[in-house]
Amino acid sequence: MTYEFYSYFILQVTTLVNTSNKGPSSKKKGRSKKAHVLAASVEQATQNFLEKGQQIAKESQDLKEELINAVEDVRKQGESMQVASSEFADDPCSSVKRGTMVRTARALLSAVTRLLILADMADVMRLLSHLKIVSAFLLLF
């Protein structure tokens, strides 16, 4: 997984969380079109992230179970985020809904971070395995 993708994901979630700092728009009272667009963007980013995570879990031999659990946690938190952000977008004046969305966003980012750490660990383990093979090969000469 690339950190560029993770940075984009964080940007989308952060933008959604901070969308009502200026208050609701004067065009439609109590409803934020921008928040709905951002919620859809976060949902798509989460879906892309899940696909990458599943691919890494399939390819991993050492941390397969941990990666599968982490992907499932991201899926669960992503679904919660989808509900919370949609409810917030429908009523951006509600501090309770905003607070719920912020807590849900933090949980989603935590789950994504855990998946990234596990994916990095799997990469390091794979590289170390290849290094041992190359070292053993070089010792023959």
mmCIF file with all atom_site columns, C-alpha atoms in Angstrom:
data_model
loop_
_atom_site.group_PDB
_atom_site.id
_atom_site.type_symbol
_atom_site.label_atom_id
_atom_site.label_alt_id
_atom_site.label_comp_id
_atom_site.label_asym_id
_atom_site.label_entity_id
_atom_site.label_seq_id
_atom_site.pdbx_PDB_ins_code
_atom_site.Cartn_x
_atom_site.Cartn_y
_atom_site.Cartn_z
_atom_site.occupancy
_atom_site.B_iso_or_equiv
_atom_site.pdbx_formal_charge
_atom_site.auth_seq_id
_atom_site.auth_comp_id
_atom_site.auth_asym_id
_atom_site.auth_atom_id
_atom_site.pdbx_PDB_model_num
ATOM 1   C CA . MET A 1 1   ? 0.000   0.000   0.000  1.00 0.00 ? 1   MET A CA 1
ATOM 2   C CA . THR A 1 2   ? 1.289   3.414   -0.742 1.00 0.00 ? 2   THR A CA 1
ATOM 3   C CA . TYR A 1 3   ? 1.516   6.201   1.759  1.00 0.00 ? 3   TYR A CA 1
ATOM 4   C CA . GLU A 1 4   ? 0.240   8.501   -0.983 1.00 0.00 ? 4   GLU A CA 1
ATOM 5   C CA . PHE A 1 5   ? -3.041  6.576   -0.920 1.00 0.00 ? 5   PHE A CA 1
ATOM 6   C CA . TYR A 1 6   ? -3.140  6.744   2.881  1.00 0.00 ? 6   TYR A CA 1
ATOM 7   C CA . SER A 1 7   ? -2.512  10.502  2.761  1.00 0.00 ? 7   SER A CA 1
ATOM 8   C CA . TYR A 1 8   ? -5.415  10.923  0.347  1.00 0.00 ? 8   TYR A CA 1
ATOM 9   C CA . PHE A 1 9   ? -7.605  8.823   2.628  1.00 0.00 ? 9   PHE A CA 1
ATOM 10  C CA . ILE A 1 10  ? -6.696  10.943  5.672  1.00 0.00 ? 10  ILE A CA 1
ATOM 11  C CA . LEU A 1 11  ? -7.367  14.120  3.701  1.00 0.00 ? 11  LEU A CA 1
ATOM 12  C CA . GLN A 1 12  ? -10.853 12.909  2.746  1.00 0.00 ? 12  GLN A CA 1
ATOM 13  C CA . VAL A 1 13  ? -11.774 11.940  6.313  1.00 0.00 ? 13  VAL A CA 1
ATOM 14  C CA . THR A 1 14  ? -10.313 15.139  7.769  1.00 0.00 ? 14  THR A CA 1
ATOM 15  C CA . THR A 1 15  ? -12.136 17.299  5.240  1.00 0.00 ? 15  THR A CA 1
ATOM 16  C CA . LEU A 1 16  ? -15.398 15.557  6.056  1.00 0.00 ? 16  LEU A CA 1
ATOM 17  C CA . VAL A 1 17  ? -14.871 15.964  9.795  1.00 0.00 ? 17  VAL A CA 1
ATOM 18  C CA . ASN A 1 18  ? -14.061 19.662  9.445  1.00 0.00 ? 18  ASN A CA 1
ATOM 19  C CA . THR A 1 19  ? -16.785 20.445  6.915  1.00 0.00 ? 19  THR A CA 1
ATOM 20  C CA . SER A 1 20  ? -19.134 22.216  9.318  1.00 0.00 ? 20  SER A CA 1
ATOM 21  C CA . ASN A 1 21  ? -16.642 24.414  11.128 1.00 0.00 ? 21  ASN A CA 1
ATOM 22  C CA . LYS A 1 22  ? -18.064 27.413  9.267  1.00 0.00 ? 22  LYS A CA 1
ATOM 23  C CA . GLY A 1 23  ? -21.646 26.439  10.000 1.00 0.00 ? 23  GLY A CA 1
ATOM 24  C CA . PRO A 1 24  ? -24.309 25.377  7.531  1.00 0.00 ? 24  PRO A CA 1
ATOM 25  C CA . SER A 1 25  ? -24.641 27.004  4.165  1.00 0.00 ? 25  SER A CA 1
ATOM 26  C CA . SER A 1 26  ? -27.230 29.718  3.664  1.00 0.00 ? 26  SER A CA 1
ATOM 27  C CA . LYS A 1 27  ? -28.553 27.935  0.577  1.00 0.00 ? 27  LYS A CA 1
ATOM 28  C CA . LYS A 1 28  ? -30.094 24.911  2.296  1.00 0.00 ? 28  LYS A CA 1
ATOM 29  C CA . LYS A 1 29  ? -30.655 25.190  5.996  1.00 0.00 ? 29  LYS A CA 1
ATOM 30  C CA . GLY A 1 30  ? -29.718 22.118  7.976  1.00 0.00 ? 30  GLY A CA 1
ATOM 31  C CA . ARG A 1 31  ? -28.417 20.106  5.035  1.00 0.00 ? 31  ARG A CA 1
ATOM 32  C CA . SER A 1 32  ? -24.923 20.035  3.584  1.00 0.00 ? 32  SER A CA 1
ATOM 33  C CA . LYS A 1 33  ? -24.392 18.949  -0.010 1.00 0.00 ? 33  LYS A CA 1
ATOM 34  C CA . LYS A 1 34  ? -20.620 19.190  0.407  1.00 0.00 ? 34  LYS A CA 1
ATOM 35  C CA . ALA A 1 35  ? -20.712 16.781  3.334  1.00 0.00 ? 35  ALA A CA 1
ATOM 36  C CA . HIS A 1 36  ? -22.658 14.248  1.248  1.00 0.00 ? 36  HIS A CA 1
ATOM 37  C CA . VAL A 1 37  ? -20.071 14.493  -1.523 1.00 0.00 ? 37  VAL A CA 1
ATOM 38  C CA . LEU A 1 38  ? -17.233 14.107  0.971  1.00 0.00 ? 38  LEU A CA 1
ATOM 39  C CA . ALA A 1 39  ? -18.983 11.166  2.659  1.00 0.00 ? 39  ALA A CA 1
ATOM 40  C CA . ALA A 1 40  ? -19.232 9.440   -0.728 1.00 0.00 ? 40  ALA A CA 1
ATOM 41  C CA . SER A 1 41  ? -15.566 10.183  -1.337 1.00 0.00 ? 41  SER A CA 1
ATOM 42  C CA . VAL A 1 42  ? -14.562 8.667   2.012  1.00 0.00 ? 42  VAL A CA 1
ATOM 43  C CA . GLU A 1 43  ? -16.721 5.635   1.244  1.00 0.00 ? 43  GLU A CA 1
ATOM 44  C CA . GLN A 1 44  ? -14.983 5.165   -2.120 1.00 0.00 ? 44  GLN A CA 1
ATOM 45  C CA . ALA A 1 45  ? -11.538 5.628   -0.568 1.00 0.00 ? 45  ALA A CA 1
ATOM 46  C CA . THR A 1 46  ? -12.404 3.049   2.090  1.00 0.00 ? 46  THR A CA 1
ATOM 47  C CA . GLN A 1 47  ? -13.568 0.609   -0.576 1.00 0.00 ? 47  GLN A CA 1
ATOM 48  C CA . ASN A 1 48  ? -10.319 1.066   -2.529 1.00 0.00 ? 48  ASN A CA 1
ATOM 49  C CA . PHE A 1 49  ? -8.337  0.607   0.655  1.00 0.00 ? 49  PHE A CA 1
ATOM 50  C CA . LEU A 1 50  ? -10.225 -2.599  1.461  1.00 0.00 ? 50  LEU A CA 1
ATOM 51  C CA . GLU A 1 51  ? -9.483  -4.013  -1.982 1.00 0.00 ? 51  GLU A CA 1
ATOM 52  C CA . LYS A 1 52  ? -5.755  -3.326  -1.555 1.00 0.00 ? 52  LYS A CA 1
ATOM 53  C CA . GLY A 1 53  ? -5.812  -4.788  1.955  1.00 0.00 ? 53  GLY A CA 1
ATOM 54  C CA . GLN A 1 54  ? -7.538  -7.975  0.773  1.00 0.00 ? 54  GLN A CA 1
ATOM 55  C CA . GLN A 1 55  ? -4.967  -8.358  -1.984 1.00 0.00 ? 55  GLN A CA 1
ATOM 56  C CA . ILE A 1 56  ? -2.109  -8.016  0.498  1.00 0.00 ? 56  ILE A CA 1
ATOM 57  C CA . ALA A 1 57  ? -3.772  -10.477 2.890  1.00 0.00 ? 57  ALA A CA 1
ATOM 58  C CA . LYS A 1 58  ? -4.086  -13.051 0.095  1.00 0.00 ? 58  LYS A CA 1
ATOM 59  C CA . GLU A 1 59  ? -0.421  -12.669 -0.833 1.00 0.00 ? 59  GLU A CA 1
ATOM 60  C CA . SER A 1 60  ? 0.887   -12.735 2.732  1.00 0.00 ? 60  SER A CA 1
ATOM 61  C CA . GLN A 1 61  ? 2.062   -16.006 4.184  1.00 0.00 ? 61  GLN A CA 1
ATOM 62  C CA . ASP A 1 62  ? 3.220   -14.911 7.617  1.00 0.00 ? 62  ASP A CA 1
ATOM 63  C CA . LEU A 1 63  ? 0.536   -12.472 8.770  1.00 0.00 ? 63  LEU A CA 1
ATOM 64  C CA . LYS A 1 64  ? -2.431  -13.684 6.750  1.00 0.00 ? 64  LYS A CA 1
ATOM 65  C CA . GLU A 1 65  ? -4.853  -14.100 9.674  1.00 0.00 ? 65  GLU A CA 1
ATOM 66  C CA . GLU A 1 66  ? -3.890  -10.776 11.274 1.00 0.00 ? 66  GLU A CA 1
ATOM 67  C CA . LEU A 1 67  ? -4.269  -8.984  7.938  1.00 0.00 ? 67  LEU A CA 1
ATOM 68  C CA . ILE A 1 68  ? -7.664  -10.561 7.305  1.00 0.00 ? 68  ILE A CA 1
ATOM 69  C CA . ASN A 1 69  ? -8.810  -9.435  10.776 1.00 0.00 ? 69  ASN A CA 1
ATOM 70  C CA . ALA A 1 70  ? -7.477  -5.926  10.137 1.00 0.00 ? 70  ALA A CA 1
ATOM 71  C CA . VAL A 1 71  ? -9.266  -5.751  6.770  1.00 0.00 ? 71  VAL A CA 1
ATOM 72  C CA . GLU A 1 72  ? -12.491 -6.852  8.452  1.00 0.00 ? 72  GLU A CA 1
ATOM 73  C CA . ASP A 1 73  ? -12.043 -4.167  11.120 1.00 0.00 ? 73  ASP A CA 1
ATOM 74  C CA . VAL A 1 74  ? -11.557 -1.513  8.413  1.00 0.00 ? 74  VAL A CA 1
ATOM 75  C CA . ARG A 1 75  ? -14.708 -2.784  6.698  1.00 0.00 ? 75  ARG A CA 1
ATOM 76  C CA . LYS A 1 76  ? -16.704 -2.580  9.941  1.00 0.00 ? 76  LYS A CA 1
ATOM 77  C CA . GLN A 1 77  ? -15.399 0.894   10.794 1.00 0.00 ? 77  GLN A CA 1
ATOM 78  C CA . GLY A 1 78  ? -15.990 2.020   7.201  1.00 0.00 ? 78  GLY A CA 1
ATOM 79  C CA . GLU A 1 79  ? -19.622 0.959   7.408  1.00 0.00 ? 79  GLU A CA 1
ATOM 80  C CA . SER A 1 80  ? -20.004 2.821   10.708 1.00 0.00 ? 80  SER A CA 1
ATOM 81  C CA . MET A 1 81  ? -18.382 5.873   9.139  1.00 0.00 ? 81  MET A CA 1
ATOM 82  C CA . GLN A 1 82  ? -20.760 5.701   6.191  1.00 0.00 ? 82  GLN A CA 1
ATOM 83  C CA . VAL A 1 83  ? -23.775 5.773   8.513  1.00 0.00 ? 83  VAL A CA 1
ATOM 84  C CA . ALA A 1 84  ? -22.383 8.468   10.820 1.00 0.00 ? 84  ALA A CA 1
ATOM 85  C CA . SER A 1 85  ? -21.258 10.759  7.992  1.00 0.00 ? 85  SER A CA 1
ATOM 86  C CA . SER A 1 86  ? -24.583 10.411  6.198  1.00 0.00 ? 86  SER A CA 1
ATOM 87  C CA . GLU A 1 87  ? -26.496 11.291  9.368  1.00 0.00 ? 87  GLU A CA 1
ATOM 88  C CA . PHE A 1 88  ? -24.195 14.254  9.965  1.00 0.00 ? 88  PHE A CA 1
ATOM 89  C CA . ALA A 1 89  ? -24.543 15.461  6.368  1.00 0.00 ? 89  ALA A CA 1
ATOM 90  C CA . ASP A 1 90  ? -28.319 15.402  6.748  1.00 0.00 ? 90  ASP A CA 1
ATOM 91  C CA . ASP A 1 91  ? -28.124 17.502  9.909  1.00 0.00 ? 91  ASP A CA 1
ATOM 92  C CA . PRO A 1 92  ? -24.785 19.388  10.090 1.00 0.00 ? 92  PRO A CA 1
ATOM 93  C CA . CYS A 1 93  ? -26.097 21.647  12.847 1.00 0.00 ? 93  CYS A CA 1
ATOM 94  C CA . SER A 1 94  ? -26.290 18.744  15.299 1.00 0.00 ? 94  SER A CA 1
ATOM 95  C CA . SER A 1 95  ? -23.275 18.703  17.586 1.00 0.00 ? 95  SER A CA 1
ATOM 96  C CA . VAL A 1 96  ? -24.219 15.183  18.719 1.00 0.00 ? 96  VAL A CA 1
ATOM 97  C CA . LYS A 1 97  ? -24.124 13.851  15.140 1.00 0.00 ? 97  LYS A CA 1
ATOM 98  C CA . ARG A 1 98  ? -20.884 15.703  14.480 1.00 0.00 ? 98  ARG A CA 1
ATOM 99  C CA . GLY A 1 99  ? -19.333 14.223  17.620 1.00 0.00 ? 99  GLY A CA 1
ATOM 100 C CA . THR A 1 100 ? -20.452 10.745  16.615 1.00 0.00 ? 100 THR A CA 1
ATOM 101 C CA . MET A 1 101 ? -18.970 11.202  13.157 1.00 0.00 ? 101 MET A CA 1
ATOM 102 C CA . VAL A 1 102 ? -15.670 12.471  14.568 1.00 0.00 ? 102 VAL A CA 1
ATOM 103 C CA . ARG A 1 103 ? -15.386 9.471   16.924 1.00 0.00 ? 103 ARG A CA 1
ATOM 104 C CA . THR A 1 104 ? -16.244 7.128   14.067 1.00 0.00 ? 104 THR A CA 1
ATOM 105 C CA . ALA A 1 105 ? -13.684 8.806   11.797 1.00 0.00 ? 105 ALA A CA 1
ATOM 106 C CA . ARG A 1 106 ? -11.002 8.362   14.443 1.00 0.00 ? 106 ARG A CA 1
ATOM 107 C CA . ALA A 1 107 ? -11.884 4.684   14.806 1.00 0.00 ? 107 ALA A CA 1
ATOM 108 C CA . LEU A 1 108 ? -11.702 4.252   11.023 1.00 0.00 ? 108 LEU A CA 1
ATOM 109 C CA . LEU A 1 109 ? -8.314  5.965   10.846 1.00 0.00 ? 109 LEU A CA 1
ATOM 110 C CA . SER A 1 110 ? -7.098  3.747   13.688 1.00 0.00 ? 110 SER A CA 1
ATOM 111 C CA . ALA A 1 111 ? -8.225  0.621   11.844 1.00 0.00 ? 111 ALA A CA 1
ATOM 112 C CA . VAL A 1 112 ? -6.590  1.835   8.617  1.00 0.00 ? 112 VAL A CA 1
ATOM 113 C CA . THR A 1 113 ? -3.357  2.608   10.461 1.00 0.00 ? 113 THR A CA 1
ATOM 114 C CA . ARG A 1 114 ? -3.323  -0.885  11.993 1.00 0.00 ? 114 ARG A CA 1
ATOM 115 C CA . LEU A 1 115 ? -3.800  -2.414  8.548  1.00 0.00 ? 115 LEU A CA 1
ATOM 116 C CA . LEU A 1 116 ? -0.950  -0.296  7.138  1.00 0.00 ? 116 LEU A CA 1
ATOM 117 C CA . ILE A 1 117 ? 1.371   -1.343  9.948  1.00 0.00 ? 117 ILE A CA 1
ATOM 118 C CA . LEU A 1 118 ? 0.561   -5.016  9.391  1.00 0.00 ? 118 LEU A CA 1
ATOM 119 C CA . ALA A 1 119 ? 1.037   -4.622  5.632  1.00 0.00 ? 119 ALA A CA 1
ATOM 120 C CA . ASP A 1 120 ? 4.431   -3.016  6.232  1.00 0.00 ? 120 ASP A CA 1
ATOM 121 C CA . MET A 1 121 ? 5.366   -5.823  8.619  1.00 0.00 ? 121 MET A CA 1
ATOM 122 C CA . ALA A 1 122 ? 4.407   -8.385  5.970  1.00 0.00 ? 122 ALA A CA 1
ATOM 123 C CA . ASP A 1 123 ? 6.593   -6.562  3.429  1.00 0.00 ? 123 ASP A CA 1
ATOM 124 C CA . VAL A 1 124 ? 9.544   -6.477  5.822  1.00 0.00 ? 124 VAL A CA 1
ATOM 125 C CA . MET A 1 125 ? 9.143   -10.185 6.587  1.00 0.00 ? 125 MET A CA 1
ATOM 126 C CA . ARG A 1 126 ? 9.051   -10.956 2.865  1.00 0.00 ? 126 ARG A CA 1
ATOM 127 C CA . LEU A 1 127 ? 12.174  -8.844  2.252  1.00 0.00 ? 127 LEU A CA 1
ATOM 128 C CA . LEU A 1 128 ? 14.011  -10.541 5.120  1.00 0.00 ? 128 LEU A CA 1
ATOM 129 C CA . SER A 1 129 ? 13.082  -13.923 3.705  1.00 0.00 ? 129 SER A CA 1
ATOM 130 C CA . HIS A 1 130 ? 14.503  -12.949 0.312  1.00 0.00 ? 130 HIS A CA 1
ATOM 131 C CA . LEU A 1 131 ? 17.611  -11.555 1.990  1.00 0.00 ? 131 LEU A CA 1
ATOM 132 C CA . LYS A 1 132 ? 18.223  -14.892 3.749  1.00 0.00 ? 132 LYS A CA 1
ATOM 133 C CA . ILE A 1 133 ? 17.911  -16.724 0.428  1.00 0.00 ? 133 ILE A CA 1
ATOM 134 C CA . VAL A 1 134 ? 20.364  -14.357 -1.283 1.00 0.00 ? 134 VAL A CA 1
ATOM 135 C CA . SER A 1 135 ? 22.778  -14.559 1.673  1.00 0.00 ? 135 SER A CA 1
ATOM 136 C CA . ALA A 1 136 ? 22.678  -18.359 1.633  1.00 0.00 ? 136 ALA A CA 1
ATOM 137 C CA . PHE A 1 137 ? 23.284  -18.322 -2.109 1.00 0.00 ? 137 PHE A CA 1
ATOM 138 C CA . LEU A 1 138 ? 26.253  -15.949 -1.780 1.00 0.00 ? 138 LEU A CA 1
ATOM 139 C CA . LEU A 1 139 ? 27.809  -18.098 0.945  1.00 0.00 ? 139 LEU A CA 1
ATOM 140 C CA . LEU A 1 140 ? 27.999  -20.969 -1.545 1.00 0.00 ? 140 LEU A CA 1
ATOM 141 C CA . PHE A 1 141 ? 30.547  -18.987 -3.563 1.00 0.00 ? 141 PHE A CA 1
#
